[in-house]
PDB file of C-alpha atoms and ligand atoms in Angstrom:
ATOM      1  CA  MET A   1      -1.304  11.216  24.332  1.00 91.00           C
ATOM      2  CA  THR A   2       0.552   9.957  21.275  1.00 98.00           C
ATOM      3  CA  ILE A   3       4.332   9.951  21.512  1.00 98.00           C
ATOM      4  CA  ALA A   4       6.223  10.430  18.271  1.00 98.00           C
ATOM      5  CA  TYR A   5       9.855  10.080  17.227  1.00 98.00           C
ATOM      6  CA  LEU A   6      11.585  12.721  15.112  1.00 98.00           C
ATOM      7  CA  ASN A   7      15.308  12.654  14.285  1.00 98.00           C
ATOM      8  CA  GLY A   8      16.533  11.275  17.590  1.00 98.00           C
ATOM      9  CA  ASP A   9      13.921  12.683  19.990  1.00 98.00           C
ATOM     10  CA  TYR A  10      10.682  11.359  21.443  1.00 98.00           C
ATOM     11  CA  ALA A  11       7.963  13.926  22.189  1.00 98.00           C
ATOM     12  CA  PRO A  12       4.179  14.313  22.273  1.00 98.00           C
ATOM     13  CA  LEU A  13       2.971  14.296  18.656  1.00 98.00           C
ATOM     14  CA  ALA A  14       1.326  17.695  19.099  1.00 98.00           C
ATOM     15  CA  ASP A  15       4.720  19.234  19.930  1.00 98.00           C
ATOM     16  CA  VAL A  16       6.642  17.721  17.014  1.00 98.00           C
ATOM     17  CA  ARG A  17       7.605  20.160  14.243  1.00 98.00           C
ATOM     18  CA  ILE A  18       9.206  19.719  10.835  1.00 97.00           C
ATOM     19  CA  SER A  19      10.538  22.481   8.617  1.00 98.00           C
ATOM     20  CA  PRO A  20       8.496  23.558   5.572  1.00 98.00           C
ATOM     21  CA  MET A  21      11.793  23.146   3.697  1.00 98.00           C
ATOM     22  CA  ASP A  22      11.699  19.374   4.257  1.00 98.00           C
ATOM     23  CA  ARG A  23      11.667  17.715   0.830  1.00 98.00           C
ATOM     24  CA  GLY A  24       8.948  15.392   2.107  1.00 98.00           C
ATOM     25  CA  PHE A  25       6.713  18.454   2.454  1.00 98.00           C
ATOM     26  CA  LEU A  26       7.921  20.243  -0.714  1.00 98.00           C
ATOM     27  CA  PHE A  27       8.019  17.294  -3.139  1.00 98.00           C
ATOM     28  CA  GLY A  28       6.610  14.213  -1.402  1.00 98.00           C
ATOM     29  CA  ASP A  29      10.259  13.099  -1.599  1.00 98.00           C
ATOM     30  CA  GLY A  30      10.091  10.294   0.939  1.00 98.00           C
ATOM     31  CA  VAL A  31       8.982   6.758   1.635  1.00 99.00           C
ATOM     32  CA  TYR A  32       7.046   5.161   4.459  1.00 99.00           C
ATOM     33  CA  GLU A  33       5.834   1.977   6.119  1.00 99.00           C
ATOM     34  CA  VAL A  34       2.827   1.170   8.307  1.00 98.00           C
ATOM     35  CA  ILE A  35       3.480  -1.748  10.626  1.00 98.00           C
ATOM     36  CA  PRO A  36       0.590  -3.258  12.589  1.00 98.00           C
ATOM     37  CA  CYS A  37       1.146  -4.175  16.204  1.00 98.00           C
ATOM     38  CA  TYR A  38      -1.159  -6.271  18.413  1.00 98.00           C
ATOM     39  CA  ASP A  39      -0.723  -6.476  22.180  1.00 97.00           C
ATOM     40  CA  GLY A  40       2.635  -4.812  21.706  1.00 97.00           C
ATOM     41  CA  SER A  41       4.012  -7.256  19.078  1.00 98.00           C
ATOM     42  CA  MET A  42       4.751  -5.977  15.590  1.00 98.00           C
ATOM     43  CA  VAL A  43       3.594  -8.116  12.648  1.00 98.00           C
ATOM     44  CA  ALA A  44       6.009  -9.084   9.842  1.00 98.00           C
ATOM     45  CA  LEU A  45       8.499  -6.343  10.771  1.00 98.00           C
ATOM     46  CA  GLN A  46      11.225  -7.985   8.695  1.00 98.00           C
ATOM     47  CA  TYR A  47       9.058  -7.906   5.567  1.00 98.00           C
ATOM     48  CA  HIS A  48       8.323  -4.211   6.172  1.00 98.00           C
ATOM     49  CA  LEU A  49      12.039  -3.465   6.559  1.00 98.00           C
ATOM     50  CA  GLU A  50      12.788  -5.387   3.360  1.00 98.00           C
ATOM     51  CA  ARG A  51      10.247  -3.307   1.474  1.00 98.00           C
ATOM     52  CA  LEU A  52      11.615  -0.121   3.048  1.00 98.00           C
ATOM     53  CA  HIS A  53      15.041  -1.017   1.596  1.00 98.00           C
ATOM     54  CA  GLN A  54      13.453  -1.455  -1.840  1.00 98.00           C
ATOM     55  CA  SER A  55      11.556   1.845  -1.563  1.00 98.00           C
ATOM     56  CA  LEU A  56      14.691   3.726  -0.464  1.00 98.00           C
ATOM     57  CA  GLU A  57      16.602   2.155  -3.340  1.00 98.00           C
ATOM     58  CA  GLY A  58      13.751   3.209  -5.653  1.00 98.00           C
ATOM     59  CA  ILE A  59      14.278   6.863  -4.690  1.00 98.00           C
ATOM     60  CA  ALA A  60      18.097   6.568  -4.481  1.00 98.00           C
ATOM     61  CA  LEU A  61      18.269   7.471  -0.784  1.00 98.00           C
ATOM     62  CA  SER A  62      20.686   5.586   1.485  1.00 98.00           C
ATOM     63  CA  GLN A  63      19.085   4.131   4.582  1.00 98.00           C
ATOM     64  CA  PRO A  64      20.031   6.627   7.301  1.00 97.00           C
ATOM     65  CA  GLU A  65      19.899   4.133  10.190  1.00 98.00           C
ATOM     66  CA  SER A  66      20.574   0.391  10.312  1.00 98.00           C
ATOM     67  CA  ASP A  67      17.714  -2.102  10.554  1.00 98.00           C
ATOM     68  CA  ALA A  68      18.681  -2.702  14.180  1.00 98.00           C
ATOM     69  CA  GLN A  69      18.492   1.030  14.959  1.00 98.00           C
ATOM     70  CA  LEU A  70      15.153   1.388  13.154  1.00 98.00           C
ATOM     71  CA  THR A  71      13.807  -1.645  15.020  1.00 98.00           C
ATOM     72  CA  SER A  72      14.849  -0.110  18.306  1.00 98.00           C
ATOM     73  CA  ILE A  73      13.149   3.219  17.413  1.00 98.00           C
ATOM     74  CA  LEU A  74       9.953   1.409  16.408  1.00 98.00           C
ATOM     75  CA  SER A  75       9.987  -0.728  19.564  1.00 98.00           C
ATOM     76  CA  GLU A  76      10.407   2.402  21.651  1.00 98.00           C
ATOM     77  CA  VAL A  77       7.443   4.049  19.874  1.00 98.00           C
ATOM     78  CA  VAL A  78       5.372   0.920  20.598  1.00 98.00           C
ATOM     79  CA  ALA A  79       6.393   0.937  24.285  1.00 98.00           C
ATOM     80  CA  ARG A  80       5.844   4.688  24.767  1.00 98.00           C
ATOM     81  CA  ASN A  81       2.358   4.399  23.253  1.00 98.00           C
ATOM     82  CA  GLY A  82       1.119   1.694  25.583  1.00 98.00           C
ATOM     83  CA  ALA A  83       2.141  -1.448  23.643  1.00 97.00           C
ATOM     84  CA  GLY A  84      -1.468  -2.270  22.680  1.00 97.00           C
ATOM     85  CA  ASN A  85      -3.102  -2.488  19.243  1.00 98.00           C
ATOM     86  CA  LEU A  86      -1.300   0.125  17.183  1.00 98.00           C
ATOM     87  CA  GLY A  87      -0.415   1.092  13.649  1.00 98.00           C
ATOM     88  CA  ILE A  88       3.204   2.258  13.619  1.00 98.00           C
ATOM     89  CA  TYR A  89       3.890   4.833  10.907  1.00 98.00           C
ATOM     90  CA  LEU A  90       7.500   5.286   9.826  1.00 99.00           C
ATOM     91  CA  GLN A  91       8.496   7.905   7.276  1.00 98.00           C
ATOM     92  CA  ILE A  92      11.937   8.716   5.873  1.00 99.00           C
ATOM     93  CA  THR A  93      12.350  11.784   3.668  1.00 99.00           C
ATOM     94  CA  ARG A  94      15.311  13.343   1.882  1.00 98.00           C
ATOM     95  CA  GLY A  95      15.318  15.957   4.653  1.00 98.00           C
ATOM     96  CA  VAL A  96      15.506  19.721   4.951  1.00 98.00           C
ATOM     97  CA  VAL A  97      17.134  21.822   2.222  1.00 98.00           C
ATOM     98  CA  ALA A  98      18.152  25.492   2.096  1.00 98.00           C
ATOM     99  CA  LYS A  99      16.669  26.053  -1.356  1.00 98.00           C
ATOM    100  CA  ARG A 100      13.764  24.424  -3.187  1.00 98.00           C
ATOM    101  CA  GLU A 101      15.395  22.665  -6.121  1.00 98.00           C
ATOM    102  CA  HIS A 102      14.112  19.528  -7.826  1.00 98.00           C
ATOM    103  CA  ALA A 103      17.526  17.834  -8.084  1.00 98.00           C
ATOM    104  CA  PHE A 104      18.640  15.868  -5.039  1.00 98.00           C
ATOM    105  CA  PRO A 105      20.958  17.675  -2.605  1.00 98.00           C
ATOM    106  CA  GLU A 106      24.492  16.270  -2.752  1.00 96.00           C
ATOM    107  CA  HIS A 107      24.598  15.439   0.971  1.00 97.00           C
ATOM    108  CA  PRO A 108      21.043  14.874   2.189  1.00 98.00           C
ATOM    109  CA  LEU A 109      20.266  14.792   5.907  1.00 98.00           C
ATOM    110  CA  PRO A 110      17.223  12.502   5.935  1.00 98.00           C
ATOM    111  CA  THR A 111      14.305  13.113   8.261  1.00 98.00           C
ATOM    112  CA  ILE A 112      13.071  10.086  10.222  1.00 98.00           C
ATOM    113  CA  PHE A 113       9.605  10.358  11.714  1.00 99.00           C
ATOM    114  CA  ALA A 114       7.526   7.709  13.470  1.00 98.00           C
ATOM    115  CA  TYR A 115       4.318   7.775  15.446  1.00 98.00           C
ATOM    116  CA  ALA A 116       1.595   5.375  16.561  1.00 98.00           C
ATOM    117  CA  PHE A 117      -2.173   5.372  16.099  1.00 98.00           C
ATOM    118  CA  ASP A 118      -4.800   3.113  17.618  1.00 98.00           C
ATOM    119  CA  ILE A 119      -6.158   0.322  15.438  1.00 98.00           C
ATOM    120  CA  SER A 120      -8.849  -2.268  15.975  1.00 96.00           C
ATOM    121  CA  PRO A 121      -7.754  -5.887  16.008  1.00 95.00           C
ATOM    122  CA  PRO A 122      -8.598  -7.501  12.649  1.00 95.00           C
ATOM    123  CA  SER A 123     -11.575  -9.789  12.108  1.00 97.00           C
ATOM    124  CA  ASP A 124     -11.400 -13.351  13.462  1.00 97.00           C
ATOM    125  CA  GLY A 125     -12.828 -14.512  10.124  1.00 98.00           C
ATOM    126  CA  SER A 126     -16.452 -14.657  11.218  1.00 98.00           C
ATOM    127  CA  PRO A 127     -18.866 -12.637   9.043  1.00 97.00           C
ATOM    128  CA  GLU A 128     -20.026 -10.671  12.140  1.00 97.00           C
ATOM    129  CA  THR A 129     -16.547  -9.261  12.751  1.00 97.00           C
ATOM    130  CA  ALA A 130     -15.788  -8.511   9.071  1.00 98.00           C
ATOM    131  CA  SER A 131     -15.148  -4.938   7.939  1.00 98.00           C
ATOM    132  CA  CYS A 132     -16.984  -4.990   4.636  1.00 98.00           C
ATOM    133  CA  PHE A 133     -16.061  -2.662   1.784  1.00 98.00           C
ATOM    134  CA  ARG A 134     -18.146  -1.209  -1.010  1.00 98.00           C
ATOM    135  CA  ALA A 135     -15.948  -0.493  -4.028  1.00 99.00           C
ATOM    136  CA  VAL A 136     -16.226   1.493  -7.236  1.00 99.00           C
ATOM    137  CA  THR A 137     -14.096   0.952 -10.349  1.00 98.00           C
ATOM    138  CA  ARG A 138     -11.891   3.479 -12.138  1.00 98.00           C
ATOM    139  CA  ARG A 139      -9.072   3.713 -14.694  1.00 98.00           C
ATOM    140  CA  ASP A 140      -5.794   3.777 -12.733  1.00 98.00           C
ATOM    141  CA  GLN A 141      -4.474   7.303 -13.187  1.00 98.00           C
ATOM    142  CA  ARG A 142      -1.552   7.192 -10.757  1.00 98.00           C
ATOM    143  CA  TRP A 143       2.096   7.379 -11.753  1.00 98.00           C
ATOM    144  CA  GLY A 144       4.302   4.640 -13.226  1.00 98.00           C
ATOM    145  CA  ARG A 145       6.238   3.876 -10.010  1.00 98.00           C
ATOM    146  CA  CYS A 146       3.537   2.472  -7.742  1.00 98.00           C
ATOM    147  CA  HIS A 147       5.957  -0.246  -6.557  1.00 98.00           C
ATOM    148  CA  ILE A 148       7.705   2.423  -4.434  1.00 98.00           C
ATOM    149  CA  LYS A 149       5.929   3.065  -1.130  1.00 98.00           C
ATOM    150  CA  SER A 150       6.277   6.793  -1.624  1.00 98.00           C
ATOM    151  CA  THR A 151       4.658   9.469   0.508  1.00 98.00           C
ATOM    152  CA  ALA A 152       3.656  11.142  -2.795  1.00 98.00           C
ATOM    153  CA  LEU A 153       0.142   9.688  -2.603  1.00 98.00           C
ATOM    154  CA  LEU A 154      -1.943  12.388  -4.282  1.00 98.00           C
ATOM    155  CA  GLY A 155      -2.969   9.990  -7.082  1.00 98.00           C
ATOM    156  CA  ASN A 156      -4.203   7.479  -4.491  1.00 98.00           C
ATOM    157  CA  VAL A 157      -5.938  10.211  -2.485  1.00 98.00           C
ATOM    158  CA  LEU A 158      -7.830  11.494  -5.544  1.00 98.00           C
ATOM    159  CA  HIS A 159      -8.901   7.955  -6.462  1.00 99.00           C
ATOM    160  CA  MET A 160     -10.054   7.327  -2.879  1.00 98.00           C
ATOM    161  CA  MET A 161     -12.206  10.454  -3.095  1.00 98.00           C
ATOM    162  CA  GLU A 162     -13.898   9.013  -6.189  1.00 98.00           C
ATOM    163  CA  ALA A 163     -15.023   6.154  -3.948  1.00 98.00           C
ATOM    164  CA  VAL A 164     -16.093   8.490  -1.132  1.00 98.00           C
ATOM    165  CA  GLU A 165     -18.133  10.592  -3.568  1.00 98.00           C
ATOM    166  CA  GLU A 166     -20.103   7.459  -4.477  1.00 98.00           C
ATOM    167  CA  ASP A 167     -20.643   6.425  -0.865  1.00 98.00           C
ATOM    168  CA  ALA A 168     -18.064   3.622  -1.157  1.00 98.00           C
ATOM    169  CA  GLU A 169     -14.913   2.854   0.832  1.00 98.00           C
ATOM    170  CA  GLU A 170     -12.438   1.735  -1.848  1.00 98.00           C
ATOM    171  CA  VAL A 171     -11.765   1.926  -5.546  1.00 99.00           C
ATOM    172  CA  LEU A 172     -10.648  -0.984  -7.763  1.00 99.00           C
ATOM    173  CA  LEU A 173      -8.196   0.346 -10.346  1.00 99.00           C
ATOM    174  CA  PHE A 174      -7.692  -0.942 -13.914  1.00 98.00           C
ATOM    175  CA  ASN A 175      -4.845  -0.191 -16.290  1.00 98.00           C
ATOM    176  CA  ASP A 176      -5.135   0.735 -19.984  1.00 98.00           C
ATOM    177  CA  GLN A 177      -5.488  -2.976 -20.873  1.00 98.00           C
ATOM    178  CA  ASP A 178      -8.459  -3.123 -18.479  1.00 98.00           C
ATOM    179  CA  GLU A 179      -6.493  -5.359 -16.106  1.00 98.00           C
ATOM    180  CA  LEU A 180      -6.816  -4.988 -12.350  1.00 98.00           C
ATOM    181  CA  THR A 181      -3.866  -3.228 -10.699  1.00 99.00           C
ATOM    182  CA  GLU A 182      -4.800  -2.675  -7.041  1.00 98.00           C
ATOM    183  CA  ALA A 183      -7.000  -0.432  -4.883  1.00 99.00           C
ATOM    184  CA  ALA A 184      -6.228   3.075  -3.562  1.00 98.00           C
ATOM    185  CA  ALA A 185      -4.785   1.674  -0.316  1.00 98.00           C
ATOM    186  CA  CYS A 186      -4.875  -2.125  -0.704  1.00 98.00           C
ATOM    187  CA  ASN A 187      -3.909  -5.032  -2.919  1.00 99.00           C
ATOM    188  CA  VAL A 188      -6.698  -7.163  -4.327  1.00 99.00           C
ATOM    189  CA  PHE A 189      -7.511 -10.887  -4.531  1.00 99.00           C
ATOM    190  CA  VAL A 190     -10.462 -12.304  -6.475  1.00 98.00           C
ATOM    191  CA  VAL A 191     -12.090 -15.731  -6.264  1.00 98.00           C
ATOM    192  CA  CYS A 192     -12.892 -17.055  -9.747  1.00 97.00           C
ATOM    193  CA  GLY A 193     -14.645 -20.411  -9.524  1.00 95.00           C
ATOM    194  CA  ASP A 194     -12.364 -22.497  -7.309  1.00 95.00           C
ATOM    195  CA  THR A 195      -9.279 -20.398  -7.947  1.00 98.00           C
ATOM    196  CA  ILE A 196      -7.863 -17.506  -5.936  1.00 98.00           C
ATOM    197  CA  VAL A 197      -6.266 -14.976  -8.273  1.00 98.00           C
ATOM    198  CA  THR A 198      -4.173 -11.879  -7.642  1.00 99.00           C
ATOM    199  CA  PRO A 199      -2.343  -9.686 -10.172  1.00 98.00           C
ATOM    200  CA  GLU A 200       1.409 -10.210 -10.587  1.00 98.00           C
ATOM    201  CA  LEU A 201       3.672  -7.518  -9.133  1.00 98.00           C
ATOM    202  CA  ASP A 202       5.114  -4.812 -11.354  1.00 98.00           C
ATOM    203  CA  HIS A 203       5.506  -1.015 -11.358  1.00 98.00           C
ATOM    204  CA  GLN A 204       1.706  -0.587 -11.278  1.00 98.00           C
ATOM    205  CA  LYS A 205       1.283  -2.139  -7.815  1.00 98.00           C
ATOM    206  CA  LEU A 206       2.714  -1.862  -4.345  1.00 98.00           C
ATOM    207  CA  PRO A 207       4.287  -5.160  -3.232  1.00 98.00           C
ATOM    208  CA  GLY A 208       2.008  -5.486  -0.219  1.00 98.00           C
ATOM    209  CA  VAL A 209       3.338  -7.225   2.878  1.00 98.00           C
ATOM    210  CA  THR A 210      -0.169  -8.590   3.536  1.00 98.00           C
ATOM    211  CA  ARG A 211      -0.409  -9.870  -0.046  1.00 98.00           C
ATOM    212  CA  ARG A 212       2.897 -11.671   0.524  1.00 98.00           C
ATOM    213  CA  GLN A 213       1.721 -13.098   3.861  1.00 98.00           C
ATOM    214  CA  CYS A 214      -1.605 -14.175   2.335  1.00 98.00           C
ATOM    215  CA  LEU A 215       0.092 -16.015  -0.534  1.00 98.00           C
ATOM    216  CA  GLU A 216       2.410 -17.763   1.935  1.00 98.00           C
ATOM    217  CA  LEU A 217      -0.453 -18.720   4.263  1.00 98.00           C
ATOM    218  CA  LEU A 218      -2.563 -20.116   1.409  1.00 98.00           C
ATOM    219  CA  GLU A 219       0.436 -22.068   0.087  1.00 98.00           C
ATOM    220  CA  THR A 220       1.309 -23.506   3.508  1.00 97.00           C
ATOM    221  CA  HIS A 221      -2.110 -24.180   4.992  1.00 98.00           C
ATOM    222  CA  THR A 222      -4.524 -24.882   2.105  1.00 98.00           C
ATOM    223  CA  ASP A 223      -4.691 -27.013  -1.013  1.00 98.00           C
ATOM    224  CA  TRP A 224      -6.445 -24.189  -2.902  1.00 98.00           C
ATOM    225  CA  THR A 225      -5.399 -23.277  -6.411  1.00 98.00           C
ATOM    226  CA  VAL A 226      -3.783 -19.837  -6.372  1.00 98.00           C
ATOM    227  CA  GLU A 227      -2.774 -18.010  -9.545  1.00 98.00           C
ATOM    228  CA  ILE A 228      -0.658 -14.884  -9.887  1.00 98.00           C
ATOM    229  CA  ARG A 229      -1.491 -13.445 -13.289  1.00 98.00           C
ATOM    230  CA  PRO A 230      -3.328 -10.597 -15.032  1.00 98.00           C
ATOM    231  CA  VAL A 231      -6.931 -10.256 -13.862  1.00 98.00           C
ATOM    232  CA  SER A 232      -9.418  -8.849 -16.383  1.00 98.00           C
ATOM    233  CA  ARG A 233     -12.245  -6.477 -15.561  1.00 98.00           C
ATOM    234  CA  ASP A 234     -14.737  -9.213 -16.548  1.00 98.00           C
ATOM    235  CA  GLU A 235     -13.180 -11.580 -14.012  1.00 98.00           C
ATOM    236  CA  VAL A 236     -13.459  -8.944 -11.294  1.00 98.00           C
ATOM    237  CA  LEU A 237     -17.070  -8.166 -12.173  1.00 98.00           C
ATOM    238  CA  SER A 238     -18.042 -11.862 -12.194  1.00 98.00           C
ATOM    239  CA  ALA A 239     -15.928 -12.928  -9.189  1.00 98.00           C
ATOM    240  CA  SER A 240     -17.688 -14.877  -6.448  1.00 98.00           C
ATOM    241  CA  GLU A 241     -15.557 -13.057  -3.846  1.00 98.00           C
ATOM    242  CA  ILE A 242     -13.189 -10.081  -3.827  1.00 99.00           C
ATOM    243  CA  TRP A 243     -10.763  -9.427  -0.949  1.00 99.00           C
ATOM    244  CA  LEU A 244      -8.730  -6.336  -0.149  1.00 98.00           C
ATOM    245  CA  SER A 245      -5.409  -6.820   1.636  1.00 98.00           C
ATOM    246  CA  SER A 246      -3.489  -4.322   3.726  1.00 98.00           C
ATOM    247  CA  SER A 247      -1.481  -4.364   6.928  1.00 98.00           C
ATOM    248  CA  THR A 248      -4.099  -2.814   9.209  1.00 97.00           C
ATOM    249  CA  LYS A 249      -7.058  -4.663   7.600  1.00 97.00           C
ATOM    250  CA  GLU A 250      -5.410  -8.006   6.799  1.00 98.00           C
ATOM    251  CA  LEU A 251      -8.117  -9.402   4.469  1.00 98.00           C
ATOM    252  CA  ALA A 252     -11.364  -7.492   4.058  1.00 98.00           C
ATOM    253  CA  PRO A 253     -14.281  -8.616   1.870  1.00 98.00           C
ATOM    254  CA  VAL A 254     -15.660  -6.381  -0.886  1.00 98.00           C
ATOM    255  CA  VAL A 255     -19.440  -6.736  -0.777  1.00 98.00           C
ATOM    256  CA  SER A 256     -20.370  -4.551  -3.748  1.00 98.00           C
ATOM    257  CA  VAL A 257     -18.731  -3.211  -6.891  1.00 98.00           C
ATOM    258  CA  ASP A 258     -20.255  -0.174  -8.599  1.00 98.00           C
ATOM    259  CA  GLY A 259     -23.421  -0.747  -6.569  1.00 98.00           C
ATOM    260  CA  LYS A 260     -23.826  -4.430  -7.590  1.00 98.00           C
ATOM    261  CA  PRO A 261     -23.581  -7.014  -4.801  1.00 98.00           C
ATOM    262  CA  VAL A 262     -20.681  -9.476  -4.641  1.00 98.00           C
ATOM    263  CA  ASN A 263     -21.574 -12.845  -3.041  1.00 98.00           C
ATOM    264  CA  GLU A 264     -25.089 -11.448  -2.375  1.00 98.00           C
ATOM    265  CA  GLY A 265     -23.523  -8.612  -0.400  1.00 98.00           C
ATOM    266  CA  ARG A 266     -21.960 -10.860   2.269  1.00 98.00           C
ATOM    267  CA  PRO A 267     -18.416 -11.934   3.188  1.00 98.00           C
ATOM    268  CA  GLY A 268     -17.650 -15.240   1.455  1.00 98.00           C
ATOM    269  CA  ALA A 269     -16.609 -18.635   2.823  1.00 98.00           C
ATOM    270  CA  ARG A 270     -13.147 -18.443   1.230  1.00 98.00           C
ATOM    271  CA  TRP A 271     -12.529 -15.021   2.788  1.00 98.00           C
ATOM    272  CA  SER A 272     -13.605 -16.403   6.145  1.00 98.00           C
ATOM    273  CA  ALA A 273     -11.187 -19.340   5.920  1.00 98.00           C
ATOM    274  CA  ALA A 274      -8.313 -17.150   4.693  1.00 98.00           C
ATOM    275  CA  GLN A 275      -8.819 -14.502   7.404  1.00 98.00           C
ATOM    276  CA  LYS A 276      -8.913 -17.281  10.025  1.00 98.00           C
ATOM    277  CA  LEU A 277      -5.433 -18.269   8.838  1.00 98.00           C
ATOM    278  CA  PHE A 278      -4.268 -14.724   9.588  1.00 98.00           C
ATOM    279  CA  GLN A 279      -5.880 -14.937  13.007  1.00 96.00           C
ATOM    280  CA  GLN A 280      -3.945 -18.149  13.757  1.00 97.00           C
ATOM    281  CA  HIS A 281      -0.632 -17.411  12.071  1.00 97.00           C
ATOM    282  CA  ARG A 282      -0.176 -13.626  11.835  1.00 95.00           C
ATOM    283  CA  PHE A 283       2.957 -13.731  14.006  1.00 95.00           C
ATOM    284  CA  SER A 284       4.527 -16.677  12.173  1.00 90.00           C
ATOM    285  CA  ARG A 285       6.387 -14.389   9.720  1.00 76.00           C
ATOM    286  CA  PRO A 286       9.703 -12.731  10.633  1.00 74.00           C
TER     287      PRO A 286
HETATM  288  C1  PLP B 301      -1.564   1.451  -2.760  1.00 91.84           C
HETATM  289  C2  PLP B 301      -1.440   0.360  -1.756  1.00 91.84           C
HETATM  290  N1  PLP B 301      -1.440  -0.912  -2.180  1.00 91.84           N
HETATM  291  C3  PLP B 301      -1.347  -1.938  -1.309  1.00 91.84           C
HETATM  292  C4  PLP B 301      -1.240  -1.718   0.055  1.00 91.84           C
HETATM  293  C5  PLP B 301      -1.123  -2.887   1.000  1.00 91.84           C
HETATM  294  O1  PLP B 301       0.192  -2.981   1.478  1.00 91.84           O
HETATM  295  P1  PLP B 301       0.517  -3.700   2.867  1.00 91.84           P
HETATM  296  O2  PLP B 301      -0.123  -5.038   2.806  1.00 91.84           O
HETATM  297  O3  PLP B 301       1.989  -3.779   2.881  1.00 91.84           O
HETATM  298  O4  PLP B 301      -0.047  -2.842   3.938  1.00 91.84           O
HETATM  299  C6  PLP B 301      -1.223  -0.408   0.543  1.00 91.84           C
HETATM  300  C7  PLP B 301      -1.102  -0.147   1.986  1.00 91.84           C
HETATM  301  O5  PLP B 301      -1.071   0.945   2.429  1.00 91.84           O
HETATM  302  C8  PLP B 301      -1.317   0.662  -0.387  1.00 91.84           C
HETATM  303  O6  PLP B 301      -1.308   1.938   0.034  1.00 91.84           O
END
């Protein structure tokens, strides 16, 4: 039985209720984090809290609890859900209002919700344990504030369905200049020749915690050339490897794009080495 937290109380998830007048429900007026946890230890919690601050700032909502209080809530959710391999979901919305009005209420009473779901431990970097993704490509049609980890994810959801409709698991998104932005629920790395490339951060991409960890791990533990710069569609389509990054997947290889195999349809050697670094060092970040 999953135990959730809502505004000060812990209860079975099935018993937790929010008002339909919550601005998270009415407008998607909220932000969230998903923090992976293995054997009861959360990964890169500090980085997730840092991004939460940025997201809250992005929607002009003051953080309703201190980092220490949030950490204690999250730790309690981990403990009450068995302290195993869990994704911890934390959502903060602008709270319940008496009347549905677009403008912010003067004195919001934010809603804080957290719950846990089971996750599989990530791959150890061997091809046999890889979760491989087939991807399609699309023009990025989301909004211009993708750097905010907002719960307003309809654009991402509709793009993900474009992948599902083509029997794929992710969608690689390109802006009007035909440059790679990210995927519906992941950041993206490509291997071009001997170089690992990932797009630079701006309002078109979420600043992924896993992207940040990956860049730090490659910098610290390899002598590989890594570039952060625009990535053209041609580079994506001719890449020898493509990786997706997200907190619950860490690095996952893309094995086909629009039905054409990448690296002959198998996880690549660079992916394997990079994912092994996660396996060894995933708890080395604050
Ligand atoms: C749109 C999008 N980009 C990137 C990511 C990866 O972010 P992180 O590595 O922090 O999980 C996510 C994760 O949910 C996402 O939804």
